[in-house]
mmCIF file of C-alpha atoms in Angstrom:
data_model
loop_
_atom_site.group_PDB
_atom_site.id
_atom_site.type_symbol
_atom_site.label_atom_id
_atom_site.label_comp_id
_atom_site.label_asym_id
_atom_site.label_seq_id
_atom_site.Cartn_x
_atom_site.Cartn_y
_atom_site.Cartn_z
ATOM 1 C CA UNK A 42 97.318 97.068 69.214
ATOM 2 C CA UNK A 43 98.407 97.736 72.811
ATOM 3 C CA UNK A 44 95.855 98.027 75.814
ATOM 4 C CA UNK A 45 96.161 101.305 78.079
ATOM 5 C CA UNK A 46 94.671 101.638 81.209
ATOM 6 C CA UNK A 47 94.269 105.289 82.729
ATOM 7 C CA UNK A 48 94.088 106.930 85.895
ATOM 8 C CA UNK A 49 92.506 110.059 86.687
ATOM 9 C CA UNK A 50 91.348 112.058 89.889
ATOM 10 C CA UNK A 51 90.168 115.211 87.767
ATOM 11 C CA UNK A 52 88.936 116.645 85.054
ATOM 12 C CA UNK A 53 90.861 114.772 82.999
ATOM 13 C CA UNK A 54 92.496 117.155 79.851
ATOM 14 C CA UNK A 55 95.051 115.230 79.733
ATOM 15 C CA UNK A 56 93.622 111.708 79.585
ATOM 16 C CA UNK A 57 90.804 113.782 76.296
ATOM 17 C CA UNK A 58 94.284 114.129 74.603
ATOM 18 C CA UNK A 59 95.345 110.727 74.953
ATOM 19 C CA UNK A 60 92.017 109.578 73.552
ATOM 20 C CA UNK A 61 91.855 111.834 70.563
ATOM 21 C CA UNK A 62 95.638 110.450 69.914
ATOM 22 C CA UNK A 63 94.117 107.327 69.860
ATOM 23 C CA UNK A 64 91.238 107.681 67.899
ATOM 24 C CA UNK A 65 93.131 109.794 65.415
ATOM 25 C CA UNK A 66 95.940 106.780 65.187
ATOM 26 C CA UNK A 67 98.938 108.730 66.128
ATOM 27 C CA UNK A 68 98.940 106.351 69.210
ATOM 28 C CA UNK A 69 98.926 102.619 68.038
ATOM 29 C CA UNK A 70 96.578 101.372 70.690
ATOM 30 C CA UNK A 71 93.071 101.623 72.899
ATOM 31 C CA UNK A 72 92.630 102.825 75.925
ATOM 32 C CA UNK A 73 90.253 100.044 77.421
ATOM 33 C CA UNK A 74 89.251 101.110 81.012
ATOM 34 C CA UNK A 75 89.581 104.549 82.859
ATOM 35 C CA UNK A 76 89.846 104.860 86.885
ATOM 36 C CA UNK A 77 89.213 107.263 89.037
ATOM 37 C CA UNK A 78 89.337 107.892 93.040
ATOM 38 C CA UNK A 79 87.126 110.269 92.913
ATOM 39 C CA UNK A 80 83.328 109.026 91.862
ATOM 40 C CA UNK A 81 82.156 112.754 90.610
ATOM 41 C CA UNK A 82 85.603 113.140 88.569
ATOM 42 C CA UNK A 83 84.737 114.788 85.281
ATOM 43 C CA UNK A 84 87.474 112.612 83.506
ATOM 44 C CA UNK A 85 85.287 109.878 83.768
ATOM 45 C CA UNK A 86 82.684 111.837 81.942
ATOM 46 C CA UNK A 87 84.917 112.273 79.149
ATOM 47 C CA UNK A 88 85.749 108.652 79.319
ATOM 48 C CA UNK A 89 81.704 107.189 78.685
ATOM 49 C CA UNK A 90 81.754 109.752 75.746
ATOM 50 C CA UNK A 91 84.124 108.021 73.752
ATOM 51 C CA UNK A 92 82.719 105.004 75.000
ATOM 52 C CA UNK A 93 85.471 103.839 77.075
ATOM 53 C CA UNK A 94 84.476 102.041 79.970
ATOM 54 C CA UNK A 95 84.687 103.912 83.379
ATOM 55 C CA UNK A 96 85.138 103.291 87.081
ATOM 56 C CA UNK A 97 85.484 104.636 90.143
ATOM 57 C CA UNK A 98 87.344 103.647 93.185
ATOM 58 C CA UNK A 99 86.586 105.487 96.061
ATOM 59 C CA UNK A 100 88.927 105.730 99.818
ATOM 60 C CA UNK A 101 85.829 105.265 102.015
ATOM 61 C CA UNK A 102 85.024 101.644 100.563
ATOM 62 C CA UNK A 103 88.654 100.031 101.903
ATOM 63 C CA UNK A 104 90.233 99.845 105.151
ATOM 64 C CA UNK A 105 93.571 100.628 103.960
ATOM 65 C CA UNK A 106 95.389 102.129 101.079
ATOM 66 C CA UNK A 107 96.796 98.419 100.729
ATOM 67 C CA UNK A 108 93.382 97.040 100.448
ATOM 68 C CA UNK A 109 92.253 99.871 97.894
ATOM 69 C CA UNK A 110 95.153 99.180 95.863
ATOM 70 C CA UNK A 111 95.230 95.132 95.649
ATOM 71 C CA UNK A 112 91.549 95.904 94.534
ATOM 72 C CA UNK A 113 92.489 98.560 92.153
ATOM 73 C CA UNK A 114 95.099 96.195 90.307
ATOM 74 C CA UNK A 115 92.908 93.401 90.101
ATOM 75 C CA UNK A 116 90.530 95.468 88.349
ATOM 76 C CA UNK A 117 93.301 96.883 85.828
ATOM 77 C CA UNK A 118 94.564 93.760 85.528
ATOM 78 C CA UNK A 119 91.185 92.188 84.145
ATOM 79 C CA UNK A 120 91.612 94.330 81.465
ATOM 80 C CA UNK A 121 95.189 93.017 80.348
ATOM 81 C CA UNK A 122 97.118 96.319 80.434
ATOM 82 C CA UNK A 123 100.233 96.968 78.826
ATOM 83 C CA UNK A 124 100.417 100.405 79.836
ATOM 84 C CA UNK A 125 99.074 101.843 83.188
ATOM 85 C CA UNK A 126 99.023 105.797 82.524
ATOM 86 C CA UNK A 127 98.802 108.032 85.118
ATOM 87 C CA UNK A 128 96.857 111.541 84.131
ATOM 88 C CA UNK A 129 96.228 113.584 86.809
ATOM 89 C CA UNK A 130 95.924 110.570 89.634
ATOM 90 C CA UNK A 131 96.454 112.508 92.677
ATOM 91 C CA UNK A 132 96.608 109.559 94.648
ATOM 92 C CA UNK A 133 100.190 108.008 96.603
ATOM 93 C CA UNK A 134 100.777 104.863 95.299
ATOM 94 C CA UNK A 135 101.383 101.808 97.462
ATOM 95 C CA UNK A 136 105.050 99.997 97.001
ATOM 96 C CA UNK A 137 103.092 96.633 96.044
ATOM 97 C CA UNK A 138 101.284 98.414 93.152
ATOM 98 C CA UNK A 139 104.283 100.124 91.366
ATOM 99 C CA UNK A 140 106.214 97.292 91.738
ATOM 100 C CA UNK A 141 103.433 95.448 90.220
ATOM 101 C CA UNK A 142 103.536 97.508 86.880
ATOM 102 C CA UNK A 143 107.237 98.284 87.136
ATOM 103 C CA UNK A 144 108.474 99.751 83.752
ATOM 104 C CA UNK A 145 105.065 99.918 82.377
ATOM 105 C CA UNK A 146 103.305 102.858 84.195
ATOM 106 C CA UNK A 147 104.049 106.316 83.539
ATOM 107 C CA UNK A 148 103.339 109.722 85.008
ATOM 108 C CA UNK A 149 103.437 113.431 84.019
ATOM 109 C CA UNK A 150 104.185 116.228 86.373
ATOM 110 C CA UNK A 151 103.736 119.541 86.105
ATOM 111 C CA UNK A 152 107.322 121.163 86.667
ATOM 112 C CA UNK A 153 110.903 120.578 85.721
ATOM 113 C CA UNK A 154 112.010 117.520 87.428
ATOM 114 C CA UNK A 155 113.910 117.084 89.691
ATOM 115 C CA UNK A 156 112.658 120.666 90.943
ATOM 116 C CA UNK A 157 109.165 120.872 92.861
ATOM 117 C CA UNK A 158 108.163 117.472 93.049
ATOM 118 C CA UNK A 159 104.490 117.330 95.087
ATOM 119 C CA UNK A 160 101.928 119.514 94.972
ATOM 120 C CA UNK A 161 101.571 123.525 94.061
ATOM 121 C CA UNK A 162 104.332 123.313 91.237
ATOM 122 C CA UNK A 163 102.660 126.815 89.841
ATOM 123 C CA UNK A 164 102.731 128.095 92.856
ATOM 124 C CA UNK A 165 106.040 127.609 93.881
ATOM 125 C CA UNK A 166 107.970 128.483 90.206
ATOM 126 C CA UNK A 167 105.845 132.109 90.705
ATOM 127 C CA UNK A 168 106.837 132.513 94.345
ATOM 128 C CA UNK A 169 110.706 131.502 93.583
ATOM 129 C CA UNK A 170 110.726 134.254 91.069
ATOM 130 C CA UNK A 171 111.616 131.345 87.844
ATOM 131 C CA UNK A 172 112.040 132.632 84.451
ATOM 132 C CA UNK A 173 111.340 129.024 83.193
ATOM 133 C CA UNK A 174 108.829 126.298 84.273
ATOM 134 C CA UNK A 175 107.045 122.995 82.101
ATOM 135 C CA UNK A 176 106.011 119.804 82.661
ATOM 136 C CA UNK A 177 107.677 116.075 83.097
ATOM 137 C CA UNK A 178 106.690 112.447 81.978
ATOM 138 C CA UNK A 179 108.551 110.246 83.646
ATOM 139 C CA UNK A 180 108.612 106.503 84.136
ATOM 140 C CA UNK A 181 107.279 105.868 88.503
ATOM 141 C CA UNK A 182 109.142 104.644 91.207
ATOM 142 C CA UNK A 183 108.770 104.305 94.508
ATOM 143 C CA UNK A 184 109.797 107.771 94.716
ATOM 144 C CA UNK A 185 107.451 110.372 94.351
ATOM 145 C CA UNK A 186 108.231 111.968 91.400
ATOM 146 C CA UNK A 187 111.461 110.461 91.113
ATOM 147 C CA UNK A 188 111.002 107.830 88.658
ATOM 148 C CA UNK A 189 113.511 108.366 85.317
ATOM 149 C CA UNK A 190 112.422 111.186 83.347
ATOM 150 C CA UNK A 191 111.224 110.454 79.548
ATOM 151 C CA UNK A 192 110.653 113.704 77.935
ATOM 152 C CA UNK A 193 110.564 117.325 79.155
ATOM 153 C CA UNK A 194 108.996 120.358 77.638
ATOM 154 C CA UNK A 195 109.790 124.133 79.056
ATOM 155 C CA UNK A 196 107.419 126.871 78.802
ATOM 156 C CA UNK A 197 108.718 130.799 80.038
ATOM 157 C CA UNK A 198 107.273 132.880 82.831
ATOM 158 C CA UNK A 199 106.346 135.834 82.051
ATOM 159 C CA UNK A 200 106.640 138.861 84.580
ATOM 160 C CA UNK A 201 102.572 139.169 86.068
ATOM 161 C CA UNK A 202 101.574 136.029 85.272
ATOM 162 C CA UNK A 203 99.247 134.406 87.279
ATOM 163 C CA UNK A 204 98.918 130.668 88.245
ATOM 164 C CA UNK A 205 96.021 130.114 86.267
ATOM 165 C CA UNK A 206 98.098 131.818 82.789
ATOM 166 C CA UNK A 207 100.606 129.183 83.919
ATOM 167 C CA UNK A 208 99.011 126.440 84.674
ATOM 168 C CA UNK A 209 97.447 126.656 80.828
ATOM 169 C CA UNK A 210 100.788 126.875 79.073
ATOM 170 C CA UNK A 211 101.762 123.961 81.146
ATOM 171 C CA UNK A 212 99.146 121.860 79.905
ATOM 172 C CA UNK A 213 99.545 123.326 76.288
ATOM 173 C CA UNK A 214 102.410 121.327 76.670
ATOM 174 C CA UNK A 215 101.260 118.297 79.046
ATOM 175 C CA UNK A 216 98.608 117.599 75.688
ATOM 176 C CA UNK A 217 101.682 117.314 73.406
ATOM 177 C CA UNK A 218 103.854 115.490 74.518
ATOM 178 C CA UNK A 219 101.902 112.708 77.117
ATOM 179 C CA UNK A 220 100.330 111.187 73.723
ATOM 180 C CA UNK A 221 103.864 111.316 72.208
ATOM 181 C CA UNK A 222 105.509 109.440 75.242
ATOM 182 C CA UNK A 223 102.671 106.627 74.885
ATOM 183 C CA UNK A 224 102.993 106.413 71.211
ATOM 184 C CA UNK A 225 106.511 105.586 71.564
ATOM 185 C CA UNK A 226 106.240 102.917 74.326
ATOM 186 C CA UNK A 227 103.386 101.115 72.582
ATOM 187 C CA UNK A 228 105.479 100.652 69.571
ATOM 188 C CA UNK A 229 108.501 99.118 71.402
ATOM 189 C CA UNK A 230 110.583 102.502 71.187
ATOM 190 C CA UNK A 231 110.922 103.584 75.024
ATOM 191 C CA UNK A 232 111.939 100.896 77.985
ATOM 192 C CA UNK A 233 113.132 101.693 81.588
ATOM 193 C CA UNK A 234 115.980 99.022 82.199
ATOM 194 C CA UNK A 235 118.672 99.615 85.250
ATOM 195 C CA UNK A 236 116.618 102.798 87.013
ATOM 196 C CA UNK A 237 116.819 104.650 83.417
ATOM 197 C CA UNK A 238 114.767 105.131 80.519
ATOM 198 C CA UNK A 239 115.630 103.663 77.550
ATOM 199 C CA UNK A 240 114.499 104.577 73.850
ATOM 200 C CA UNK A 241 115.482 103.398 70.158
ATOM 201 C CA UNK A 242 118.115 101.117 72.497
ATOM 202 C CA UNK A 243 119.698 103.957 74.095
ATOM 203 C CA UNK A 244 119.867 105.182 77.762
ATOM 204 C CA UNK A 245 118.005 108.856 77.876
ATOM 205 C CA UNK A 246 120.109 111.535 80.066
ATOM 206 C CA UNK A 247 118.323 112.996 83.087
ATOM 207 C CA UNK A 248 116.306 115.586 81.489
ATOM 208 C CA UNK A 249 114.576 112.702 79.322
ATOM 209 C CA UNK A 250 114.868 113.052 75.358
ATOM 210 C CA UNK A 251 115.768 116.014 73.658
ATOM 211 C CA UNK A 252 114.701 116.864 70.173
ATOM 212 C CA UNK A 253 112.434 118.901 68.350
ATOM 213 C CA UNK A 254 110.256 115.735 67.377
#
């Protein structure tokens, strides 16, 4: 049973999927601690439900972002992660701390990688006029949102839409495919190895696996 360690800055959707993957066994592990940098984040809410213990982290309380995120880490760390999942952490990420859980923290981002990393991804797929949009996980790097890509999943845009139509069928998707991601690192299937992501032993092209799985 693998240890996963979550962190949220929202309402936290996606980190209710990952727990209901859990508790319903299609992920082979426990999510043991949930973080937030935001104190009134309803993720953590969702987190003392399932009884999952829950913390927040806030900017105020540290006189740098190196100082909030040497604190942050120790506190992961005292709960022996071997995942660090990010759902919805809106937070940059010091150099020290992704290097500290290189190849075993993940992300997912709501467009197409490599197009729109940042913020406003709806947004910007309805003002460029796309036919096609979706959401990313993706191992993290030191680049934002440039980390190798795991597994895609495309939804259409429909002529009228609005952001809000958008942003649901994105996370339609985001609920489907996060859990699957974690399910297949905790049982030894997906590795990042030489800046690309590896699974069942083989290097995974840019756009991350593709199947119907």
């Amino acid at each position: 049973m693998k240890n996963i360690v979550v962190l949220i800055s929202g309402n936290g959707s996606n980190l209710q999927a990952i727990i209901d993957a859990c508790e319903t066994k299609r992920i082979n592990g426990a999510i043991k601690a949930v973080f937030s940098n935001k104190a009134d984040a309803f993720g953590l809410e969702r987190a003392r439900e399932a009884g999952i213990p829950a913390h927040a982290l806030t900017a105020a309380q540290f006189a740098s972002r190196e100082a909030f995120d040497r604190e942050l880490m120790q506190e992961i760390d005292a709960y022996a992660p071997d995942l660090v999942v990010l759902a919805g952490y809106m937070r940059i990420l010091s150099p020290d701390f992704v290097a500290h859980y290189q190849g075993r923290l993940i992300n997912i981002h709501p467009s197409l990688l490599p197009k729109y990393p940042g913020l406003h991804t709806h947004r910007q797929v309805l003002e460029n006029g796309d036919e096609e949009h979706g959401t990313s996980v993706h191992f993290v790097t030191d680049e934002l949102d440039g980390g190798p890509v795991i597994l895609q999943a495309k939804v259409p845009v429909f002529p009228g839409d609005t952001e809000e139509e958008i942003t649901a069928r994105v996370q339609h998707q985001e609920h489907a495919i996060y859990p699957l991601v974690i399910s297949w690192y905790v049982d030894g299937r997906l590795a990042m190895r030489d800046g690309a992501a590896w699974l069942d032993g083989l290097p995974l092209p840019a756009q991350g696996h593709a199947s119907d799985e």
